[in-house]
Coordinates of C-alpha atoms (C1' of nucleotides) in Angstrom, one line a residue:
Chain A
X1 CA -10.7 268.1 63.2
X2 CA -12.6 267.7 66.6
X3 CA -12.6 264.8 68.2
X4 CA -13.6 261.8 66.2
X5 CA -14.3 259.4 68.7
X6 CA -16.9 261.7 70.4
X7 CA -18.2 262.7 67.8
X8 CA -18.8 259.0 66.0
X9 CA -20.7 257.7 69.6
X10 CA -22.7 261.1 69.3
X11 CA -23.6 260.3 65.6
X12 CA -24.3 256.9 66.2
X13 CA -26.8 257.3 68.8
X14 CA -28.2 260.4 67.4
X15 CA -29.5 259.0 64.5
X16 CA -30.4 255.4 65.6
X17 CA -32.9 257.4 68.0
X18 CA -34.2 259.8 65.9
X19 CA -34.5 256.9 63.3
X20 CA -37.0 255.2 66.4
X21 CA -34.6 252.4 66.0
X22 CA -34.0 252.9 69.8
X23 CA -37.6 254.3 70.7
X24 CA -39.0 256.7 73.4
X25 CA -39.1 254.7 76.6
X26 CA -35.9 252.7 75.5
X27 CA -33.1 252.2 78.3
X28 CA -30.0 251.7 77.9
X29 CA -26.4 251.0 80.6
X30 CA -23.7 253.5 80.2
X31 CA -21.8 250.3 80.8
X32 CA -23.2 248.6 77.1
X33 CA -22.9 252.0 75.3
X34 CA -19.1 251.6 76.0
X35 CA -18.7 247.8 74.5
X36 CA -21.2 248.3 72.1
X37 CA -19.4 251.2 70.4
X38 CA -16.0 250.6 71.2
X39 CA -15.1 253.4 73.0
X40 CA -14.5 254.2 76.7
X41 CA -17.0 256.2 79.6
X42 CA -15.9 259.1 79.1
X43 CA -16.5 259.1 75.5
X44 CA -20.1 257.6 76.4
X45 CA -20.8 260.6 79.0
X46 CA -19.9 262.8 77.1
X47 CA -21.9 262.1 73.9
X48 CA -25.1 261.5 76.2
X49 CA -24.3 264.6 78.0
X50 CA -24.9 266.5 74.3
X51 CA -28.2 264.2 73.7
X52 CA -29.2 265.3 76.8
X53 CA -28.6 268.6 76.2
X54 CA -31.0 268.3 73.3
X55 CA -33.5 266.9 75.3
X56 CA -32.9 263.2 73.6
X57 CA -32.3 261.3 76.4
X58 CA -32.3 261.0 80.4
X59 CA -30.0 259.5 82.5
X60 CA -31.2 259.1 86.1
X61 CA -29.3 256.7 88.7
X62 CA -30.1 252.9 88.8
X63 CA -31.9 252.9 86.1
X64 CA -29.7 254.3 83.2
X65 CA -29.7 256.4 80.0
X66 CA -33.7 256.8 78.8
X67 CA -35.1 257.9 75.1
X68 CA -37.0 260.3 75.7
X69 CA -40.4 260.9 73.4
X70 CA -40.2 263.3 70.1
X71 CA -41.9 266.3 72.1
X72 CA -38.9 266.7 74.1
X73 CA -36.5 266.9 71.7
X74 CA -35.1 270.4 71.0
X75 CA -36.7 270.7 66.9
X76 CA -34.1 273.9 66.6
X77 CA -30.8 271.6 67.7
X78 CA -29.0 271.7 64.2
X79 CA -27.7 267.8 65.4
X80 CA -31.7 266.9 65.6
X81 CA -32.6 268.6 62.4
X82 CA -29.5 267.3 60.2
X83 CA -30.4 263.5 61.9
X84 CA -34.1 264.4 61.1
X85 CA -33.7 265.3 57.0
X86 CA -31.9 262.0 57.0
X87 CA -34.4 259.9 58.5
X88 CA -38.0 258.7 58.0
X89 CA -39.3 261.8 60.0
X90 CA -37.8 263.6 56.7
X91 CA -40.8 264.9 55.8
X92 CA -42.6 265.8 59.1
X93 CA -39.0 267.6 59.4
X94 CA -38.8 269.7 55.7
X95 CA -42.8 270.4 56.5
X96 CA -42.1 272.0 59.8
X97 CA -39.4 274.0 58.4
X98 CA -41.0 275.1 55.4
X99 CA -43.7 276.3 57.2
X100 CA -41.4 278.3 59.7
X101 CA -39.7 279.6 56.4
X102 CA -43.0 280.9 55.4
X103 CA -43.8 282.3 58.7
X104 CA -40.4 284.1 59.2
X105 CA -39.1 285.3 55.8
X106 CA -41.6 287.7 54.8
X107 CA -41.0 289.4 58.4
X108 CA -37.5 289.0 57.9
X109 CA -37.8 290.6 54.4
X110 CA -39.8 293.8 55.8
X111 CA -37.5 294.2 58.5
X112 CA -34.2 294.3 56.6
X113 CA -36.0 296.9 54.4
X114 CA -37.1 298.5 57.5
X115 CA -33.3 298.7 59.4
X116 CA -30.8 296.7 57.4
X117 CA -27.5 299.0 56.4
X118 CA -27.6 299.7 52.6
X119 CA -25.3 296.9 51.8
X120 CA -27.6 294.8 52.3
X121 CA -29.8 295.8 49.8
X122 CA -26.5 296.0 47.6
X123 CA -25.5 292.5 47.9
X124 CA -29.2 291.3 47.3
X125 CA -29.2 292.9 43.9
X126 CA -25.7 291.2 43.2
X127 CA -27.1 287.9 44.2
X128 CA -29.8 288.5 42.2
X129 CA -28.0 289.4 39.4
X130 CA -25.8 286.5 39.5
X131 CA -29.1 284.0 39.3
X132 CA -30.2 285.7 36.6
X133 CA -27.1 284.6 34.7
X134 CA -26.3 281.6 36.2
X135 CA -28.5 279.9 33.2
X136 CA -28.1 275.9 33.4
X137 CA -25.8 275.4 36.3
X138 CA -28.3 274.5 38.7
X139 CA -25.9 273.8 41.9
X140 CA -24.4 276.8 40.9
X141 CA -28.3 278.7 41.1
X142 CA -29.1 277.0 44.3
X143 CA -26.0 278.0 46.3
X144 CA -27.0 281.6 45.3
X145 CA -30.8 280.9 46.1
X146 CA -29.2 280.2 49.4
X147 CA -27.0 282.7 50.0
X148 CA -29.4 285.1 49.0
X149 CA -32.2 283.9 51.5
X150 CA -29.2 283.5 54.5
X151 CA -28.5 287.8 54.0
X152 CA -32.6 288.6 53.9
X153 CA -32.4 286.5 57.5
X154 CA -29.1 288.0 58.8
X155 CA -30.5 291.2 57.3
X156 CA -33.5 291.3 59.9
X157 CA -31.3 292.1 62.8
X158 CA -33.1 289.8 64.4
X159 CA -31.1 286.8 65.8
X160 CA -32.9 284.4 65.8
X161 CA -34.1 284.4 62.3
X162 CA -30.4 284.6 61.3
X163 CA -30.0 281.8 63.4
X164 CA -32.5 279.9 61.0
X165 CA -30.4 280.0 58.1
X166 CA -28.1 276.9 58.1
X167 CA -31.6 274.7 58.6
X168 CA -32.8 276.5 55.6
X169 CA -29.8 275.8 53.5
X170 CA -30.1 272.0 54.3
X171 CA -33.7 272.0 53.1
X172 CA -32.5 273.7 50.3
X173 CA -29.4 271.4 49.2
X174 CA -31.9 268.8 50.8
X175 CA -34.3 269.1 48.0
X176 CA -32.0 269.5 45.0
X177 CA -30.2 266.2 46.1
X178 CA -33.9 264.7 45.5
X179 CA -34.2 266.1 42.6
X180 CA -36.9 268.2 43.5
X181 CA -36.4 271.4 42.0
X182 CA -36.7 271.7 38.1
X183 CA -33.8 272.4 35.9
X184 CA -34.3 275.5 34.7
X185 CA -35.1 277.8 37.7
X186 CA -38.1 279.6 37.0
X187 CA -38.1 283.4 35.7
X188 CA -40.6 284.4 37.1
X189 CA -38.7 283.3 40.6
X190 CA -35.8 284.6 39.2
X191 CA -37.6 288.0 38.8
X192 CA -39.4 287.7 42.6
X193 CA -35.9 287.9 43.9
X194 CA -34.7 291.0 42.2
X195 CA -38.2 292.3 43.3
X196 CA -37.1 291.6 47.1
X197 CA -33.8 293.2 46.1
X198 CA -34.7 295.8 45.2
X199 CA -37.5 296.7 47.9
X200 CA -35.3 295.8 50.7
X201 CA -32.8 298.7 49.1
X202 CA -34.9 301.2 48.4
X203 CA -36.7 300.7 52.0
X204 CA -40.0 299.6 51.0
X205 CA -40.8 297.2 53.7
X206 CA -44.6 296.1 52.8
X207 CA -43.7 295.2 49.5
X208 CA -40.4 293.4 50.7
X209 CA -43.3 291.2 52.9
X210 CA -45.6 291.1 50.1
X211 CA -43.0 289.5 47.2
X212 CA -41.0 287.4 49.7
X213 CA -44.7 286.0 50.8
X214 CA -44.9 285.3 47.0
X215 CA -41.6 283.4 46.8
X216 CA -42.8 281.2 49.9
X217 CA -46.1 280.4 47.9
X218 CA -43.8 279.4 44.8
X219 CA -42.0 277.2 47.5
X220 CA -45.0 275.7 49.2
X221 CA -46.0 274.6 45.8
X222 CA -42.4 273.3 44.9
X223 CA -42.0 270.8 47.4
X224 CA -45.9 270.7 48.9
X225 CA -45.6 267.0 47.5
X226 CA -42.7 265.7 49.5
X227 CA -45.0 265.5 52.7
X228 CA -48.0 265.0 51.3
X229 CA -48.9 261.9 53.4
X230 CA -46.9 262.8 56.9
X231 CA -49.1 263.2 59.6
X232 CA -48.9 266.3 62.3
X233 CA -48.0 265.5 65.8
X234 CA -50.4 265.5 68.2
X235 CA -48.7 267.9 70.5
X236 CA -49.5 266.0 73.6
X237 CA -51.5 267.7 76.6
Chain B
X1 CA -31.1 267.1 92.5
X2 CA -29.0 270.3 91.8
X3 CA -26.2 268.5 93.1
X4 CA -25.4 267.6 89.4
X5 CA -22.1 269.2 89.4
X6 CA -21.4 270.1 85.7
X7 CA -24.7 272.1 85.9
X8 CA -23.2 274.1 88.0
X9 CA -19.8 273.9 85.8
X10 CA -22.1 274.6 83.1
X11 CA -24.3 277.7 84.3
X12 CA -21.3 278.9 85.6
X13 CA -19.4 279.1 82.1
X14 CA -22.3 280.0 80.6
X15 CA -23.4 282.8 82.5
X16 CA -19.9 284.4 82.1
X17 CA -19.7 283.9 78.4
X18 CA -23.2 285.5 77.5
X19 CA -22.4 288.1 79.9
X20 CA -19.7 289.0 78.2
X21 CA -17.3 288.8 80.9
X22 CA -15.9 286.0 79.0
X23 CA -15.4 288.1 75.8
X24 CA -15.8 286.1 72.3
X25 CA -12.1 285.0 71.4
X26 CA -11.1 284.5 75.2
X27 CA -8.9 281.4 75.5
X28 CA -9.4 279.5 78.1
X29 CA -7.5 276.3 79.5
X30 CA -9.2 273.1 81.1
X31 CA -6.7 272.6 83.6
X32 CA -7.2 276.2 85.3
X33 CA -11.0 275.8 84.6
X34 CA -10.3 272.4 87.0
X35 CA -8.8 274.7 89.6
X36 CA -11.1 277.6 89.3
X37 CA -14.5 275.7 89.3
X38 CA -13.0 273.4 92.0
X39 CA -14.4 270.5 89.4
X40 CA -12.3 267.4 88.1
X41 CA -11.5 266.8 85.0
X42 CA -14.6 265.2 83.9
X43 CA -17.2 267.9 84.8
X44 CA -15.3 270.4 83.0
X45 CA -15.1 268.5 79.8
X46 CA -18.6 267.7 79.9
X47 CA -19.3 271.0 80.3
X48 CA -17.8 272.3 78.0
X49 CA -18.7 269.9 75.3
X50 CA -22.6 271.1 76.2
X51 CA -20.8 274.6 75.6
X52 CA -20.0 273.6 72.2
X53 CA -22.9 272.0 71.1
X54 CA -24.6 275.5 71.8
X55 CA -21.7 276.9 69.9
X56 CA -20.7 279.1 72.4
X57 CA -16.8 277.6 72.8
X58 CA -14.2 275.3 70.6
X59 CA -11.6 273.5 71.9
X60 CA -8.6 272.9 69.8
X61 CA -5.7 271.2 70.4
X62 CA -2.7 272.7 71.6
X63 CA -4.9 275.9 71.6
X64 CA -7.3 275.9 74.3
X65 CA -11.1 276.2 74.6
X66 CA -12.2 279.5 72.8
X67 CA -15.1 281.7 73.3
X68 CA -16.8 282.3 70.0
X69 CA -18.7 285.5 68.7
X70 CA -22.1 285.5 69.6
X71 CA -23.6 285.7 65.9
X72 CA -22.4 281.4 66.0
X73 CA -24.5 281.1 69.1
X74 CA -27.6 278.6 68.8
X75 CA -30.3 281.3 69.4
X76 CA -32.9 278.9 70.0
X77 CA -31.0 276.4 72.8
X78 CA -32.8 276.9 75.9
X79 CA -30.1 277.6 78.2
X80 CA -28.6 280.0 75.8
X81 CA -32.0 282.0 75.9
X82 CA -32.2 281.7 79.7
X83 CA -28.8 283.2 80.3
X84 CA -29.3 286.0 77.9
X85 CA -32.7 287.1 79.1
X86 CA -30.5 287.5 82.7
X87 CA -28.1 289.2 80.5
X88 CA -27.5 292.4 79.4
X89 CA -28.5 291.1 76.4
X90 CA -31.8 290.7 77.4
X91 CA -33.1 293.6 75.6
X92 CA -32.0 292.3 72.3
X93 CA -33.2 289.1 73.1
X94 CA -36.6 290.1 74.3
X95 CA -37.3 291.5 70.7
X96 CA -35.7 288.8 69.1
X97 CA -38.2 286.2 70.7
X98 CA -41.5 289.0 70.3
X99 CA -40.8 289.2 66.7
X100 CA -40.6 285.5 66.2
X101 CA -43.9 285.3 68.0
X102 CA -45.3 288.2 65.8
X103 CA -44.0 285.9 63.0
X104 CA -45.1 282.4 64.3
X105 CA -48.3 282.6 65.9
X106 CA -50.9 284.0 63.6
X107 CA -49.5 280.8 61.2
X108 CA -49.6 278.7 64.2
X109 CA -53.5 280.3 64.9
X110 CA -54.5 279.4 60.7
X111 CA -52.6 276.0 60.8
X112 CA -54.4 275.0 63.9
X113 CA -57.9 276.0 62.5
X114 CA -56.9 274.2 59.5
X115 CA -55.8 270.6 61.0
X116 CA -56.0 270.7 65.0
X117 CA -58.3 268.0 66.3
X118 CA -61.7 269.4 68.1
X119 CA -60.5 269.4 71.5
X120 CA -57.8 271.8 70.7
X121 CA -61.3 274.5 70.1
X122 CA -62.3 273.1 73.1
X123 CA -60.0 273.7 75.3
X124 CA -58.9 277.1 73.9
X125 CA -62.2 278.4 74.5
X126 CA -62.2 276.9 77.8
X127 CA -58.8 278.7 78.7
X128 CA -60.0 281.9 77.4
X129 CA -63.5 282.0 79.6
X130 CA -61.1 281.2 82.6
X131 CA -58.9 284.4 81.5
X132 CA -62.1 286.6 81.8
X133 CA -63.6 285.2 84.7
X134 CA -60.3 285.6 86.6
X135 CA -60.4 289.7 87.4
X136 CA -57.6 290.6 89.8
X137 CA -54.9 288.0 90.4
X138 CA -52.7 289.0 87.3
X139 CA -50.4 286.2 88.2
X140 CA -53.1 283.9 87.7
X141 CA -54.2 285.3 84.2
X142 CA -50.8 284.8 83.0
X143 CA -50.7 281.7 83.5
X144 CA -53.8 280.7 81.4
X145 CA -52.0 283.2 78.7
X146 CA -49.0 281.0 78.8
X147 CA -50.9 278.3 78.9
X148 CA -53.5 279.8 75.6
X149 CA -50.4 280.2 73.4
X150 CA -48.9 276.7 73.8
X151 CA -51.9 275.7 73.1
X152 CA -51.9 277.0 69.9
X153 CA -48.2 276.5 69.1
X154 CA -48.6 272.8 69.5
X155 CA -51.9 273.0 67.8
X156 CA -50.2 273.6 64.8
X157 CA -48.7 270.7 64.2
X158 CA -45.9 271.9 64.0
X159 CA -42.9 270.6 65.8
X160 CA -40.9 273.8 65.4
X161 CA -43.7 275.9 66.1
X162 CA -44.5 273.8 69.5
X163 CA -41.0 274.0 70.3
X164 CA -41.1 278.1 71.0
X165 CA -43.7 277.7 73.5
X166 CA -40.9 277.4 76.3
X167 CA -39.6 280.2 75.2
X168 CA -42.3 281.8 74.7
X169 CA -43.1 281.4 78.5
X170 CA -40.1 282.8 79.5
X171 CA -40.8 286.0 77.8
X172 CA -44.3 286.2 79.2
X173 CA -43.3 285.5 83.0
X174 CA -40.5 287.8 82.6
X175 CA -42.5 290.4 81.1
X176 CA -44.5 290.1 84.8
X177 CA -41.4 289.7 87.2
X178 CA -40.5 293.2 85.4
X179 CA -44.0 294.8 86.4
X180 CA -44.5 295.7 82.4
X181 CA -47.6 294.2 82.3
X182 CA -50.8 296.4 82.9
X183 CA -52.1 295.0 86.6
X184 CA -55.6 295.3 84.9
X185 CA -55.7 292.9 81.8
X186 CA -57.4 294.9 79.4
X187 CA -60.9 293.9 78.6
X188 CA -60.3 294.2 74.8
X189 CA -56.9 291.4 74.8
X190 CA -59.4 288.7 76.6
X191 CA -62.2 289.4 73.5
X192 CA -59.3 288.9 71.0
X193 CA -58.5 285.5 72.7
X194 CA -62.2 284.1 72.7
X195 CA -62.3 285.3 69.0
X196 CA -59.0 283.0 68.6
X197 CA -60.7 280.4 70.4
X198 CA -63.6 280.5 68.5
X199 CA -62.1 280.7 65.2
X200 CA -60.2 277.6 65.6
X201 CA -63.0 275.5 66.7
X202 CA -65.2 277.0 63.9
X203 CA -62.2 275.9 61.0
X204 CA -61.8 280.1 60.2
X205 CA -58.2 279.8 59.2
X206 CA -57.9 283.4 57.5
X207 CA -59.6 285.0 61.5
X208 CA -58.0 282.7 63.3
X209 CA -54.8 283.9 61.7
X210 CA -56.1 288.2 61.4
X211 CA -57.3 287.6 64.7
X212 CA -54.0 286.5 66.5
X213 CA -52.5 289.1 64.8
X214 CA -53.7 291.6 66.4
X215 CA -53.1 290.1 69.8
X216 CA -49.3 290.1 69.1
X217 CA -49.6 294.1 67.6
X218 CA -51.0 294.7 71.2
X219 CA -48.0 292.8 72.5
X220 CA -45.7 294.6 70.9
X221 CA -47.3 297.9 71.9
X222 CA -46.8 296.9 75.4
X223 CA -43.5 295.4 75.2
X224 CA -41.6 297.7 72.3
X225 CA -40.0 300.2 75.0
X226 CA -37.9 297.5 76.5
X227 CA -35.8 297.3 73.5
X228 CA -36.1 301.1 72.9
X229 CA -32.3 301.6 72.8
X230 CA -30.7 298.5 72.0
X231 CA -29.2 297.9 68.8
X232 CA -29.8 295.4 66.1
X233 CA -26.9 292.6 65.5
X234 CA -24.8 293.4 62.4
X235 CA -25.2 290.1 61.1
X236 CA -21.2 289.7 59.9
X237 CA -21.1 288.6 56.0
Chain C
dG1 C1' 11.4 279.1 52.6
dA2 C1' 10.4 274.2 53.2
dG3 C1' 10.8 270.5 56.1
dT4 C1' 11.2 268.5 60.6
dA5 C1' 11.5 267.7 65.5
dC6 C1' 9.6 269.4 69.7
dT7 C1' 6.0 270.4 72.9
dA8 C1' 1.9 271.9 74.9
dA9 C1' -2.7 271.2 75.0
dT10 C1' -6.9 268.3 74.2
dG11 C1' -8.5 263.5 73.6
dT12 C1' -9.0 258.9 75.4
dC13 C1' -8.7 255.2 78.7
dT14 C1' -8.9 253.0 83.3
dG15 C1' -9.5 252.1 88.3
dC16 C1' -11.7 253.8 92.3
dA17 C1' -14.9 255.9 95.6
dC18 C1' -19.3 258.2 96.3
dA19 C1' -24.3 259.3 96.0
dG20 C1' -28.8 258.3 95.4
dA21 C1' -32.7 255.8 93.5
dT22 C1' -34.9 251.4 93.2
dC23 C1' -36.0 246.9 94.8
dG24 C1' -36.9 243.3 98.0
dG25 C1' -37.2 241.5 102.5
dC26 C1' -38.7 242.1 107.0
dG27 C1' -41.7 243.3 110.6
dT28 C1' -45.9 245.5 112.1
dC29 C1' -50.6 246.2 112.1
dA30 C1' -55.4 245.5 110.7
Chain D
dT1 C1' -53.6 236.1 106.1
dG2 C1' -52.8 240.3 103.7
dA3 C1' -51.5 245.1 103.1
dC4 C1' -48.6 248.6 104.4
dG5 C1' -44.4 250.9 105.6
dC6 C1' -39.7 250.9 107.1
dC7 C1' -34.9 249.9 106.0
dG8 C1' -31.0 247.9 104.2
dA9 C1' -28.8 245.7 99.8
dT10 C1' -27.7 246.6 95.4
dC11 C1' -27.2 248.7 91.1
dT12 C1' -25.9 252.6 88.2
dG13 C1' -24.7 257.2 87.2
dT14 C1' -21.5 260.9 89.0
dG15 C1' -17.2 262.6 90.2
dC16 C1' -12.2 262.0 91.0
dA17 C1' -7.2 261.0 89.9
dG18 C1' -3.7 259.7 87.0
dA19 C1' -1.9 257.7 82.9
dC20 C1' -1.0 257.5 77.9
dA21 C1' -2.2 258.8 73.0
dT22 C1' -2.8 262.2 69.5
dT23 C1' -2.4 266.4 67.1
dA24 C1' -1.5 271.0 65.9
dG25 C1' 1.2 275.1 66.8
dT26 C1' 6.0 276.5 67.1
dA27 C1' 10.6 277.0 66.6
dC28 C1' 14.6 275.2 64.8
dT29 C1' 17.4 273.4 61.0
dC30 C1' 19.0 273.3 56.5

DNA sequence: GAGTACTAATGTCTGCACAGATCGGCGTCA
DNA sequence: TGACGCCGATCTGTGCAGACATTAGTACTC
């Protein structure tokens, strides 16, 4: 319902940079941006003044709107990450989340257990429960898989873990949309999650940590493929 | 520089909105935010279209620009951390940001004794003689820890994990503008970072990762009264 | 109660003036 | 002659003011 205009320009140069069609370095006029997408200056300003905010681009006087290199770039800004999964940097971009996933759930896990209200732990076992008989509808097993991962991060109390759990949902969806996961969900994963259930409501924290960690290994070994031949980024210093 | 007047616009807004002053379902108009700031037009909406990309405000037609709750906040954009660790919030957000370092770094420590190139070793070693040769000037020794951990976040290789080491600052420099931090660095945090050090350059993944671990247990043994009273977010499902 | 006209607010466009950073010319000095 | 530095010209983003378009609440009609 938003603005459409806006939000087109924003989309537009969003991806063509994070694509590297317009590379780290690359200038461009305000004045351009406007004929070139068909849309007015404050449209233009507007849109860079987001892409700014994301730490995409520059715009300094006389010289005009600069790309600014990948280290800049805000890797949590859900515009960068969506633009990311859907370009060549795809796999750098599912790598660095899955990793994060790995680092951050089993905390997450162990802190619900440790402080979450008992719902919590209530709504896990129902989730649970539902994969567990959700037999061949895969879509139907992976919107549960994430539901159930988004209420272990809300769960945490901690913010910013909950904060994390759209990004996780698109890696999610991400990889079913490749095919990636097998048709028949694993028992054995099926099991791990009642396990996390069931630790997180009965307020065992270590073993919350211990079987989410186990999950995250299952995952690691799920999708370990997809980037098998990315390189890391040289963090420049 | 700071003459950029939407910054202004912008901090202004923001400030009040993560402050609470501006309480989540607040409606606000452009035209009185024109009159109030003493801004055009222009500044406003830019600002406020930053605003929304951070998720802190809508704007709807024939409704107004609305302040949302925080739990659809970006926790990770800069500016939103900035404002809340000025907050009242800052308690909350303090613990949020320790526990995603207690989370992140020992990864951040394995992954970079698994892939980092030599100099990485090198340099972290390097960082960490300068820590123990520098006695008094605490201000000085925090910097080279500032400095030691984004190391080791970019190290990693991983964008996401690189991207907290602003952040991470933050927490670190504010920790010393609060006086929280011992004036003598104790002798047993600067062996735990030359272990680090040397565990990456060696390719001990498994001590890199034990080792920073119990670095952050000491940081959250310093840290944990801040956020003594202050209670967890009720994550709304 | 469903449909419709009204209206208030954001969305978009355009012309103008200002600010400040870069560039190039000019003069000075070695 | 050549290098350096000052200084104005110029270019581009920034901010302002006012207009029209669009749309989503709202109230009114039937």
């Amino acid at each position: 319902m938003p603005s459409r205009l806006h939000q087109k320009a924003l989309e537009s140069l969003g991806t063509r940079i994070v694509d590297g069609v317009l590379p780290a370095g690359h200038i461009m006029l305000a004045e351009d941006l406007e004929s070139e997408l068909g849309v007015s200056r404050s449209v233009v300003r507007e849109a860079v003044r987001v892409l700014q905010s994301a730490g995409l681009v520059q715009s300094t006087k006389r010289v005009g709107i600069k790309v600014l290199p990948r280290p800049t770039w805000n890797p949590y800004d859900p515009l960068v990450i969506r633009w990311r999964l859907r370009s060549s940097g795809r796999g750098a971009q599912l790598r660095s989340l899955t990793e994060m996933r790995v680092a951050v759930e089993p905390m997450a896990a162990e802190l619900a257990a440790d402080h979450a209200p008992e719902w919590v732990g209530e709504q896990l076992h129902d989730i649970a429960n539902k994969m567990r008989a959700t037999g061949q509808d895969a879509r139907r097993f992976q919107q549960l898989d994430v539901r159930f991962h988004a209420v272990v991060l809300a769960g945490s109390g901690n913010e910013m873990f909950a904060g994390l759990h759209d990004a996780v949902a698109e890696v999610l969806t991400g990889r079913q949309e490749m095919g990636l996961i097998p048709a028949h969900p694993h028992e054995e994963a099926i099991e791990l999650h009642l396990d996390v259930a069931e630790a997180i409501a009965l307020r065992r924290p270590a073993e919350a940590r211990e079987t989410m960690n186990e999950i995250m290994r299952a995952t690691i070994d799920e999708i370990h493929q997809e980037w098998a031949g990315t390189p890391r980024s040289d963090a420049g210093f």
